[in-house]
Structures are given as structure tokens and as C-alpha cells.
Amino acid sequence: MAKAPVLTPQAEDFPRWYQDLINKAELADNGPVRGTMVIRPYGYSLWERMQQEMDARIKEAGASNAYFPLFIPQSYLTKEAEHVEGFAPELAVVTHGGGKELEEPVVVRPTSETIINEYFSKWVQSYRDLPLLINQWANVVRWEMRPRVFLRTTEFLWQEGHTAHATYEEARDYAAHIHREVYADFMVNVLAMDVVLGRKTARERFAGAVNTLTLEGMMGDGKALQMGTSHELGTNFSKAFNTSYLSKDGKQELAWQTSWGCSTRMVGGLIMAHGDDNGLRVPPRLAPVQVVVLAIKGEEPVLAKVREIGDRLRAAGIRVQVDDRTDTPFGRRAVDWELKGVPVRIEVGPRDLESGTAMLARRIPGGKEPVAIDALAGLLPKILDDDQALLLRQSRERREARTADVSTIEQAAEAAVAGGWARIPWATLGVEGEALLADQAVSVRCLVAEDGSVPTADDAPGTLAIVARAY
């Protein structure tokens, strides 16, 4: 009798495969309240690495980390009409505290534009106070009707940046800088995801923004996932909160603002973009553990050798873990590390000691080969770089192969329903066509220029719409 697969095959049931992998790779569990999640240590280690890489880029962009309260007075949200209308269905509102009804209900943070503007209006007095560049790592709550772990949860973790500038041009350029130099750089060069950079349509724009820039990734089943967004807020929130400054000319001017964010949704994107029927495949630059060194047997010389190899690789700058838990069968441990997507396994047993070699197993391209133990520290950096490049190349090839250029709304819908993306001229699709697609659960993920750049306006000549089904 054939052995049952550890995971439901992707081709058989992609959503079930996704849930199986989260469980078997010990990434997360469902929380006690519907729509919440418990992120397990290995899943959280992936998020921590994402945080580290993103935080460094955010600080290079000049922003400083701060923290704002979880509870926001309900009256703050009502100050910007489009914003409150956009978030109203998702709000969690607290009406009682300390055994008493509150004088004013408070909203559990869905996003922080309103409360941060309350303080920006105090902190910004003069042009000398600008630009003001703030980032926050926090949790937010948006009441989710159709939850899915990492992708759509009632509570999730994220970073949210908020800035104030003296001019429209400065705000526009900063939002674009975050879009390209922070988010795209991280997603392409660390997550190994060939994301498409584009502009959201008015229908898909963030509530309260005048322009939303997005990064869309294609998942293994051909659907799109919005990986991050950067918004130009214009002066909408500045007007509502009187975030103004005294200019060099002695005039009172409204500040121009941006906000931008990425969340634990990226962990879901990592799973669905790179995972296969054997589990995760974690890009080496992201991987909390790049190499695991496994002892096949519990004999002391073997244990001593795997620990020695671990020390050598650490000294070479590789993130390594030694697995000497020989009271657990080797086969089970190897499968567990494969499920977790660790890029390289080094397997050492008694026979390997005799030959001076170890078995090197590569998770991303697959395959095993014996390698001289003394050569490992020199070989592994190139292997990890090659595997990083392979994941990015596979991501790009999948997107290109499953994206069709179409000329009619019907063709765009067919391509999306068949499990791919479509490119159609925005002049052909338009607002009415976008609404027709929405009736079929197909959306315009973003607008791009013919040369792949981000158009300056929705109706810019040559603008193409990227159409897909999405998570």
C-alpha cells in the first residue's frame, strides 16, 4: 500500500494544502476567538526575520520607530468621512470598561492615521519640523468575516509608517521611495518574490488616500496577493486634524502626508509563493535557519562532529542549527526540517566520519550529494546564493507564463477564472468593466505602464490593468 502523503497535494486542493502546511510545519494555530491566530515559534521566527530586514530599510529611509495607543476615541475616526466609511464594517468597538459604560466608545486600532494625526498636529508647528517620518510595529484589529491564518485574520501584526511633508511633491516622492526602495527591494531580494509594482484604481484605493501604490505577488495557484501598500494621503487628514505648519514665507500651510504598511500576510505569501508538496521552501536570505546539521546516530563521535560543523558554519556567518536529538528517529527529523523549508541539511552518520564527508541535501532545487566536511564552509555561501536566485527566477517564470495579454473584458475574466492573470488596456476596461469583473469575484489588482513602471495617473496613456482573482 502506498504511503499517504504528509500534505494534501497542491493540485488536489490548494487551500487544504496551505492549511496542512501551516499545521505540519508548526507555523500557527487558530486562536480561541474566531479569526485570531496563535503564531508558533517557527512561524514567528519567519516574521522576526521579515521585521529585521524591513526595519533596517525603513530606518535607511529616514523614519524612526514610535508607538501609539491601541485604543482610539471613536470621534477621531469620524473626522475623515471617507476613512470611517471604508473601515466601518471592520471596526471592533469597546463600549464598557472597568464595569462601567464608557462616556465615549473607543475603537480597537484598525490603522493609526487618525490617532497619529492627533499628535502630528501637536508636534508640527513650523517648516523646521518637517518632514516628520514615523514608523510603528504593532498589532491591529479588523473584524474578518472569512478568516484564513496569516492571510486574513481579525488581529494581525504589521508595521505602519506615517509621514508629514511640506509639499505634495515631497510626500509623493517619499511614498514612491517606500514602495520601491523599502518594499520592492525587500520582497524581490529577500523574499525572492517577483512582485508587480503598480497603482491601485480609485475603486481599490485605501480609504482616505488620493493614491495607493501596491505590490502584487502571484501565488502558486495563480491568484494574486497584495503584499504591501504605500499611500499618498494628500491633505485629507491634515484638514481633518489641522495638521498645519508655518512656512518659510510666514503662511499657515497644511502638511502633505503618506502612510504605508506590510503585515504578517507576507508569511502567507511566502508559503503560497514558494511552498511545494513537501512543505515550505524558505529563501536563504530570509531563513532563520539556513543550514541544519543532523546527527544520524547518537554515537559520541558523530555528535561531536555535528557540533563542530555547526561551530565552523556559524563562524563563517551562516545561520545554523545543530539537530542532535537522536532519541527521535532520523527520518522523522529530516521530514520535519523539509516541511519547515530549511534551505540546506547536512546529514552526518558513522560512515560519513570514516570517509570525511557529509550528505548535503538542498531543499529548494532538491537532491542530495556527498560533500567533504572540510569544504562545507567554503561551498555553502554560493549554494545559498544560487538557491535564492532560483526561487526568484521560478517566481518570475510562473508569473510570466500565467499572465495573458487580452483585449476584451470577457477574455480578462476567463484568464483570471482559469487561474492566471490578465493584462488589458485600462482604456478598454475602464470603471464600468472593473465593476463587471467584480461581479465575477475578479478584481483589478493594479495599473501599470506598458514599460512596467507605475503610471502617474489612472488615465495616463498606455496604462494597463492587471486583472486576477485574489486572496
Coordinates of C-alpha atoms in Angstrom, one line a residue:
M1 CA 0.0 0.0 0.0
A2 CA 1.3 3.4 -1.0
K3 CA 2.3 5.7 1.9
A4 CA -0.1 8.6 2.4
P5 CA 1.4 12.0 1.7
V6 CA 2.3 14.2 4.6
L7 CA 0.5 17.1 2.9
T8 CA -2.6 17.3 0.7
P9 CA -1.1 17.8 -2.8
Q10 CA -1.4 21.3 -4.2
A11 CA -3.0 20.1 -7.4
E12 CA -5.7 18.3 -5.5
D13 CA -6.7 21.0 -3.0
F14 CA -4.6 24.1 -2.7
P15 CA -6.4 25.7 0.3
R16 CA -6.2 22.3 2.2
W17 CA -2.5 22.1 1.3
Y18 CA -2.0 25.6 2.7
Q19 CA -3.7 24.7 6.0
D20 CA -1.9 21.3 6.2
L21 CA 1.4 23.0 5.8
I22 CA 0.7 25.6 8.5
N23 CA -0.2 22.8 10.9
K24 CA 2.6 20.3 10.0
A25 CA 5.4 22.9 9.8
E26 CA 4.2 24.2 13.2
L27 CA 3.7 27.8 12.0
A28 CA 0.5 28.8 13.7
D29 CA -2.8 27.6 15.3
N30 CA -6.2 29.1 15.3
G31 CA -6.8 31.4 18.3
P32 CA -9.7 30.9 20.8
V33 CA -11.7 33.8 19.2
R34 CA -12.8 33.3 15.7
G35 CA -10.4 34.9 13.2
T36 CA -7.5 35.2 15.6
M37 CA -4.3 33.2 15.4
V38 CA -1.5 31.9 17.7
I39 CA 1.8 32.3 15.8
R40 CA 4.1 29.4 16.9
P41 CA 7.8 29.9 17.4
Y42 CA 9.0 28.8 14.0
G43 CA 6.3 30.9 12.3
Y44 CA 7.2 33.9 14.5
S45 CA 10.9 33.4 13.6
L46 CA 10.0 34.0 10.0
W47 CA 8.1 37.2 11.0
E48 CA 11.1 38.3 13.1
R49 CA 13.4 38.0 10.1
M50 CA 11.0 39.9 8.0
Q51 CA 10.9 42.6 10.7
Q52 CA 14.7 42.8 10.9
E53 CA 15.1 43.2 7.1
M54 CA 12.2 45.7 6.8
D55 CA 13.2 47.7 9.8
A56 CA 16.7 48.3 8.5
R57 CA 15.3 49.5 5.2
I58 CA 12.7 51.8 6.9
K59 CA 15.4 53.4 9.0
E60 CA 17.6 53.8 6.0
A61 CA 14.7 55.8 4.5
G62 CA 14.9 58.1 7.5
A63 CA 11.9 57.0 9.6
S64 CA 12.1 56.4 13.3
N65 CA 10.1 53.9 15.3
A66 CA 7.5 55.0 17.8
Y67 CA 4.4 53.6 19.5
F68 CA 0.8 54.9 19.7
P69 CA -2.1 53.6 21.7
L70 CA -4.2 50.5 20.8
F71 CA -7.5 52.3 21.8
I72 CA -8.6 55.2 19.6
P73 CA -11.6 57.5 20.6
Q74 CA -14.4 56.8 18.2
S75 CA -14.7 60.5 17.4
Y76 CA -11.3 60.5 15.8
L77 CA -12.4 58.2 13.1
T78 CA -15.4 60.3 12.2
K79 CA -13.2 63.3 11.4
E80 CA -12.3 61.9 8.0
A81 CA -15.5 60.8 6.3
E82 CA -14.1 58.5 3.6
H83 CA -11.8 56.9 6.1
V84 CA -14.5 56.0 8.6
E85 CA -16.8 54.8 5.8
G86 CA -14.1 52.5 4.5
F87 CA -13.4 50.9 7.8
A88 CA -16.8 50.9 9.5
P89 CA -17.7 47.3 8.7
E90 CA -14.4 46.0 10.2
L91 CA -14.3 48.0 13.4
A92 CA -14.2 46.5 16.9
V93 CA -15.7 49.0 19.3
V94 CA -15.3 48.9 23.1
T95 CA -18.3 50.4 25.0
H96 CA -17.6 49.2 28.5
G97 CA -14.5 49.2 30.7
G98 CA -14.0 48.8 34.4
G99 CA -17.5 47.6 34.9
K100 CA -19.0 50.9 33.5
E101 CA -20.2 52.2 30.2
L102 CA -17.6 54.5 28.7
E103 CA -18.5 58.1 28.1
E104 CA -17.2 57.7 24.6
P105 CA -16.8 54.4 22.8
V106 CA -13.2 53.5 21.8
V107 CA -12.2 51.7 18.7
V108 CA -9.5 48.9 18.8
R109 CA -6.8 50.1 16.3
P110 CA -7.7 49.2 12.7
T111 CA -5.0 51.5 11.5
S112 CA -3.5 54.6 13.0
E113 CA -3.9 57.6 10.6
T114 CA -6.4 59.3 12.9
I115 CA -4.6 58.9 16.3
I116 CA -1.2 59.7 14.8
N117 CA -2.6 62.9 13.2
E118 CA -3.9 64.0 16.5
Y119 CA -0.3 64.0 17.7
F120 CA 1.2 65.3 14.4
S121 CA -1.0 68.3 14.8
K122 CA 0.7 69.0 18.1
W123 CA 4.2 68.2 17.0
V124 CA 4.3 70.0 13.7
Q125 CA 4.4 73.8 14.2
S126 CA 6.9 75.1 11.7
Y127 CA 8.5 74.0 8.4
R128 CA 11.5 73.2 10.5
D129 CA 9.6 70.3 12.0
L130 CA 9.2 68.7 8.6
P131 CA 9.5 66.1 7.2
L132 CA 8.2 64.1 10.2
L133 CA 8.8 60.4 9.5
I134 CA 7.4 57.9 11.9
N135 CA 7.0 54.1 11.8
Q136 CA 5.2 51.8 14.2
W137 CA 5.4 48.0 14.7
A138 CA 2.1 46.9 16.3
N139 CA -1.0 44.8 16.1
V140 CA -4.3 45.9 14.6
V141 CA -7.8 44.5 14.6
R142 CA -10.2 44.4 11.6
W143 CA -13.2 42.2 12.2
E144 CA -12.8 39.5 9.5
M145 CA -15.8 37.6 8.2
R146 CA -13.9 35.0 6.2
P147 CA -10.7 34.3 8.2
R148 CA -7.7 32.4 6.9
V149 CA -4.5 32.1 9.0
F150 CA -1.9 34.7 8.0
L151 CA -3.9 35.9 5.1
R152 CA -7.0 37.4 6.7
T153 CA -7.2 37.4 10.5
T154 CA -9.2 39.6 12.9
E155 CA -5.9 40.5 14.6
F156 CA -2.6 40.7 12.8
L157 CA 0.9 42.1 13.2
W158 CA 2.3 44.8 10.9
Q159 CA 4.3 47.9 10.5
E160 CA 2.6 51.1 9.6
G161 CA 4.6 54.2 8.5
H162 CA 3.1 57.7 8.7
T163 CA 4.8 60.9 7.4
A164 CA 4.1 64.6 7.1
H165 CA 5.8 66.8 4.4
A166 CA 5.9 70.4 3.4
T167 CA 4.8 69.8 -0.2
Y168 CA 2.8 67.5 -2.4
E169 CA 5.9 66.6 -4.4
E170 CA 7.9 65.6 -1.2
A171 CA 5.1 63.4 0.0
R172 CA 4.5 61.8 -3.4
D173 CA 8.3 61.1 -3.8
Y174 CA 8.5 59.6 -0.3
A175 CA 5.6 57.3 -0.8
A176 CA 7.2 56.1 -4.1
H177 CA 10.6 55.7 -2.3
I178 CA 9.0 53.4 0.3
H179 CA 7.2 51.5 -2.5
R180 CA 10.4 50.8 -4.4
E181 CA 13.4 51.0 -2.1
V182 CA 11.9 49.5 1.0
Y183 CA 9.1 47.2 0.0
A184 CA 10.1 46.1 -3.5
D185 CA 13.8 45.7 -2.5
F186 CA 12.8 43.5 0.4
M187 CA 10.3 41.4 -1.5
V188 CA 12.5 40.8 -4.5
N189 CA 15.9 40.5 -2.9
V190 CA 14.9 38.8 0.4
L191 CA 11.5 37.1 -0.1
A192 CA 12.6 36.1 -3.7
M193 CA 9.1 37.1 -4.9
D194 CA 8.8 38.8 -8.4
V195 CA 6.2 41.3 -7.3
V196 CA 4.5 43.7 -9.7
L197 CA 4.6 47.3 -8.7
G198 CA 1.6 49.3 -9.6
R199 CA -1.1 51.9 -8.8
K200 CA -4.5 51.0 -7.3
T201 CA -7.6 52.1 -9.1
A202 CA -10.0 54.5 -7.4
R203 CA -12.2 51.5 -6.5
E204 CA -9.4 49.7 -4.8
R205 CA -7.7 52.7 -3.2
F206 CA -7.1 53.0 0.6
A207 CA -9.9 54.8 2.3
G208 CA -8.8 58.5 2.7
A209 CA -5.9 58.3 0.2
V210 CA -5.5 60.2 -3.1
N211 CA -3.3 57.5 -4.5
T212 CA -2.3 54.0 -3.4
L213 CA 0.8 52.2 -4.6
T214 CA 0.8 48.4 -4.3
L215 CA 3.0 45.3 -4.7
E216 CA 1.1 42.3 -6.1
G217 CA 2.6 38.7 -5.9
M218 CA 1.4 35.7 -7.8
M219 CA 0.8 32.7 -5.6
G220 CA 1.3 29.0 -6.6
D221 CA -2.3 28.7 -7.7
G222 CA -2.2 31.7 -9.9
K223 CA -4.2 34.0 -7.6
A224 CA -2.8 37.4 -6.6
L225 CA -1.9 38.6 -3.1
Q226 CA -1.4 42.2 -2.1
M227 CA 1.9 42.2 -0.3
G228 CA 2.1 45.8 0.8
T229 CA 0.8 49.3 0.0
S230 CA 2.1 52.9 0.2
H231 CA -0.4 55.7 0.2
E232 CA -0.4 59.3 -0.7
L233 CA -2.9 60.9 1.7
G234 CA -2.8 64.4 0.2
T235 CA -4.1 66.8 2.8
N236 CA -7.2 64.8 3.7
F237 CA -6.1 64.0 7.2
S238 CA -4.3 67.3 7.7
K239 CA -7.6 69.1 7.1
A240 CA -9.5 66.9 9.5
F241 CA -6.9 67.3 12.3
N242 CA -5.5 70.7 11.5
T243 CA -2.0 69.3 10.9
S244 CA -0.5 72.5 9.6
Y245 CA 2.8 74.4 9.8
L246 CA 4.2 77.9 9.5
S247 CA 6.0 78.1 6.1
K248 CA 9.2 80.0 5.4
D249 CA 7.0 82.7 3.9
G250 CA 5.2 83.1 7.2
K251 CA 2.0 81.4 5.9
Q252 CA 0.0 78.7 7.6
E253 CA 0.0 75.6 5.4
L254 CA -1.5 72.1 5.6
A255 CA 1.0 69.2 5.7
W256 CA 1.0 66.7 2.9
Q257 CA 1.0 63.1 4.2
T258 CA 1.8 59.4 3.5
S259 CA 1.1 56.1 5.2
W260 CA 2.4 52.7 4.3
G261 CA 2.3 49.2 5.7
C262 CA 3.1 45.5 5.4
S263 CA 1.8 42.7 7.7
T264 CA 2.0 39.1 8.7
R265 CA 0.1 38.5 5.4
M266 CA 3.7 38.2 4.0
V267 CA 4.1 34.9 5.8
G268 CA 1.1 33.6 4.0
G269 CA 2.6 34.9 0.8
L270 CA 5.9 33.2 1.5
I271 CA 4.1 29.9 2.0
M272 CA 1.9 30.1 -1.2
A273 CA 4.6 31.5 -3.5
H274 CA 7.4 29.1 -2.7
G275 CA 5.9 26.1 -1.0
D276 CA 5.6 22.7 -2.7
D277 CA 4.0 19.3 -1.9
N278 CA 6.9 18.6 0.5
G279 CA 6.4 21.8 2.6
L280 CA 7.9 25.2 2.8
R281 CA 10.9 26.5 0.8
V282 CA 12.3 29.4 2.6
P283 CA 14.6 31.8 0.7
P284 CA 18.1 31.6 2.2
R285 CA 18.4 35.4 2.9
L286 CA 15.2 35.2 4.9
A287 CA 15.7 31.8 6.6
P288 CA 16.0 31.9 10.4
V289 CA 17.9 28.6 10.0
Q290 CA 19.9 28.5 6.7
V291 CA 21.5 25.2 7.4
V292 CA 20.6 22.4 9.8
V293 CA 23.3 19.8 10.7
L294 CA 21.7 16.5 11.7
A295 CA 23.3 13.6 13.6
I296 CA 22.0 10.4 12.1
K297 CA 23.1 8.3 15.1
G298 CA 23.7 9.1 18.7
E299 CA 27.3 7.9 18.9
E300 CA 29.5 10.3 20.6
P301 CA 32.0 10.8 17.7
V302 CA 29.0 11.7 15.4
L303 CA 27.6 14.1 18.0
A304 CA 30.9 15.8 18.5
K305 CA 31.4 16.1 14.7
V306 CA 28.0 17.7 14.0
R307 CA 28.6 20.2 16.8
E308 CA 32.0 21.0 15.4
I309 CA 30.5 21.5 11.9
G310 CA 27.9 23.8 13.5
D311 CA 30.6 25.9 15.1
R312 CA 32.5 26.2 11.8
L313 CA 29.5 27.3 9.9
R314 CA 28.5 29.9 12.5
A315 CA 32.0 31.3 12.3
A316 CA 31.5 31.6 8.5
G317 CA 28.5 33.8 9.1
I318 CA 25.8 31.1 8.3
R319 CA 22.6 30.8 10.4
V320 CA 22.9 27.2 11.6
Q321 CA 21.2 24.8 14.0
V322 CA 22.5 21.5 15.2
D323 CA 20.0 18.7 15.5
D324 CA 21.4 16.1 17.8
R325 CA 18.1 14.8 19.1
T326 CA 18.9 11.2 18.3
D327 CA 16.2 9.9 20.6
T328 CA 13.8 11.0 17.7
P329 CA 14.1 8.9 14.5
F330 CA 16.3 10.4 11.9
G331 CA 13.7 10.1 9.1
R332 CA 11.1 12.0 11.1
R333 CA 13.5 14.8 11.9
A334 CA 14.6 15.0 8.2
V335 CA 10.9 15.3 7.2
D336 CA 10.2 18.0 9.8
W337 CA 13.1 20.1 8.6
E338 CA 11.9 19.6 5.0
L339 CA 8.4 20.8 6.0
K340 CA 9.9 23.9 7.6
G341 CA 11.8 24.6 4.4
V342 CA 15.3 25.0 5.8
P343 CA 17.4 25.5 2.6
V344 CA 20.2 23.0 3.4
R345 CA 20.5 19.9 5.5
I346 CA 23.9 18.4 6.4
E347 CA 23.5 14.8 7.5
V348 CA 26.3 13.1 9.4
G349 CA 26.5 9.4 10.4
P350 CA 29.2 6.9 11.4
R351 CA 30.1 6.1 7.8
D352 CA 30.4 9.7 6.9
L353 CA 33.1 10.1 9.7
E354 CA 35.1 7.3 8.1
S355 CA 35.0 9.0 4.7
G356 CA 35.4 12.6 5.9
T357 CA 32.2 13.5 4.1
A358 CA 28.6 14.5 4.9
M359 CA 25.4 14.2 2.9
L360 CA 24.3 17.6 1.7
A361 CA 20.5 17.9 0.9
R362 CA 19.2 21.0 -0.8
R363 CA 15.6 21.8 -0.1
I364 CA 15.0 24.4 -2.9
P365 CA 16.2 22.6 -6.1
G366 CA 16.1 19.2 -4.4
G367 CA 18.7 16.5 -4.5
K368 CA 21.5 15.1 -2.3
E369 CA 25.2 14.7 -2.7
P370 CA 28.2 13.8 -0.5
V371 CA 30.5 16.7 0.2
A372 CA 33.8 16.8 2.0
I373 CA 33.2 18.1 5.6
D374 CA 36.2 20.4 5.4
A375 CA 34.8 22.0 2.2
L376 CA 31.4 22.9 3.6
A377 CA 32.1 26.4 5.0
G378 CA 33.6 27.4 1.6
L379 CA 30.8 25.8 -0.5
L380 CA 27.7 26.8 1.4
P381 CA 27.6 30.6 0.7
K382 CA 27.5 30.0 -3.0
I383 CA 24.9 27.3 -2.7
L384 CA 22.7 29.5 -0.6
D385 CA 23.1 32.4 -3.2
D386 CA 22.2 30.0 -6.0
D387 CA 19.1 28.8 -4.3
Q388 CA 18.0 32.3 -3.5
A389 CA 18.3 33.2 -7.2
L390 CA 16.5 30.0 -8.3
L391 CA 13.4 30.9 -6.1
L392 CA 13.2 34.4 -7.6
R393 CA 13.6 33.0 -11.1
Q394 CA 10.9 30.5 -10.6
S395 CA 8.6 33.2 -9.2
R396 CA 9.2 35.3 -12.3
E397 CA 8.8 32.5 -14.7
R398 CA 5.5 31.4 -13.1
R399 CA 4.1 34.9 -13.3
E400 CA 5.2 35.4 -16.9
A401 CA 3.8 32.0 -18.0
R402 CA 0.5 32.6 -16.4
T403 CA -0.2 36.2 -17.5
A404 CA -2.1 36.7 -20.7
D405 CA -2.4 39.8 -22.8
V406 CA -6.1 40.3 -23.6
S407 CA -8.2 42.8 -25.5
T408 CA -11.7 42.2 -24.1
I409 CA -13.3 42.1 -20.7
E410 CA -14.6 38.5 -21.3
Q411 CA -11.0 37.3 -22.1
A412 CA -9.7 39.0 -18.9
A413 CA -12.4 37.2 -16.8
E414 CA -11.6 33.9 -18.5
A415 CA -7.9 34.2 -17.8
A416 CA -8.5 35.0 -14.1
V417 CA -11.0 32.3 -13.6
A418 CA -8.7 29.8 -15.2
G419 CA -6.0 30.6 -12.5
G420 CA -3.9 33.3 -14.0
W421 CA -3.5 37.0 -14.5
A422 CA -4.6 39.1 -17.5
R423 CA -3.2 42.4 -18.8
I424 CA -5.8 44.6 -20.5
P425 CA -5.7 48.3 -21.6
W426 CA -7.3 50.4 -18.9
A427 CA -8.9 52.4 -21.7
T428 CA -10.7 49.2 -22.8
L429 CA -11.7 48.1 -19.3
G430 CA -12.5 51.3 -17.5
V431 CA -14.6 51.8 -14.4
E432 CA -17.6 50.0 -15.8
G433 CA -15.6 47.0 -16.9
E434 CA -14.0 46.9 -13.4
A435 CA -17.4 46.7 -11.9
L436 CA -18.4 43.9 -14.2
L437 CA -15.3 41.9 -13.3
A438 CA -16.1 42.4 -9.6
D439 CA -19.4 40.6 -10.0
Q440 CA -17.3 37.5 -11.0
A441 CA -15.0 37.8 -8.0
V442 CA -12.3 39.2 -10.3
S443 CA -10.5 42.4 -9.4
V444 CA -8.1 44.9 -10.9
R445 CA -5.0 44.3 -8.8
C446 CA -3.1 47.3 -10.1
L447 CA -2.4 49.6 -13.0
V448 CA 0.9 49.5 -14.7
A449 CA 2.5 51.4 -17.7
E450 CA 3.4 49.5 -20.8
D451 CA 7.1 49.6 -19.8
G452 CA 6.3 48.1 -16.4
S453 CA 6.6 51.3 -14.5
V454 CA 4.0 52.9 -12.2
P455 CA 1.7 55.3 -14.1
T456 CA 1.4 58.8 -12.8
A457 CA -2.4 58.8 -13.2
D458 CA -5.2 56.3 -13.7
D459 CA -5.9 57.6 -17.2
A460 CA -2.3 58.0 -18.3
P461 CA -1.8 56.9 -21.9
G462 CA -0.8 53.3 -22.3
T463 CA -1.9 52.2 -18.9
L464 CA -2.6 48.5 -18.5
A465 CA -4.8 46.9 -15.8
I466 CA -3.5 43.7 -14.1
V467 CA -6.6 41.5 -13.5
A468 CA -6.8 38.5 -11.3
R469 CA -8.7 36.6 -8.6
A470 CA -7.1 37.5 -5.3
Y471 CA -6.7 36.4 -1.6

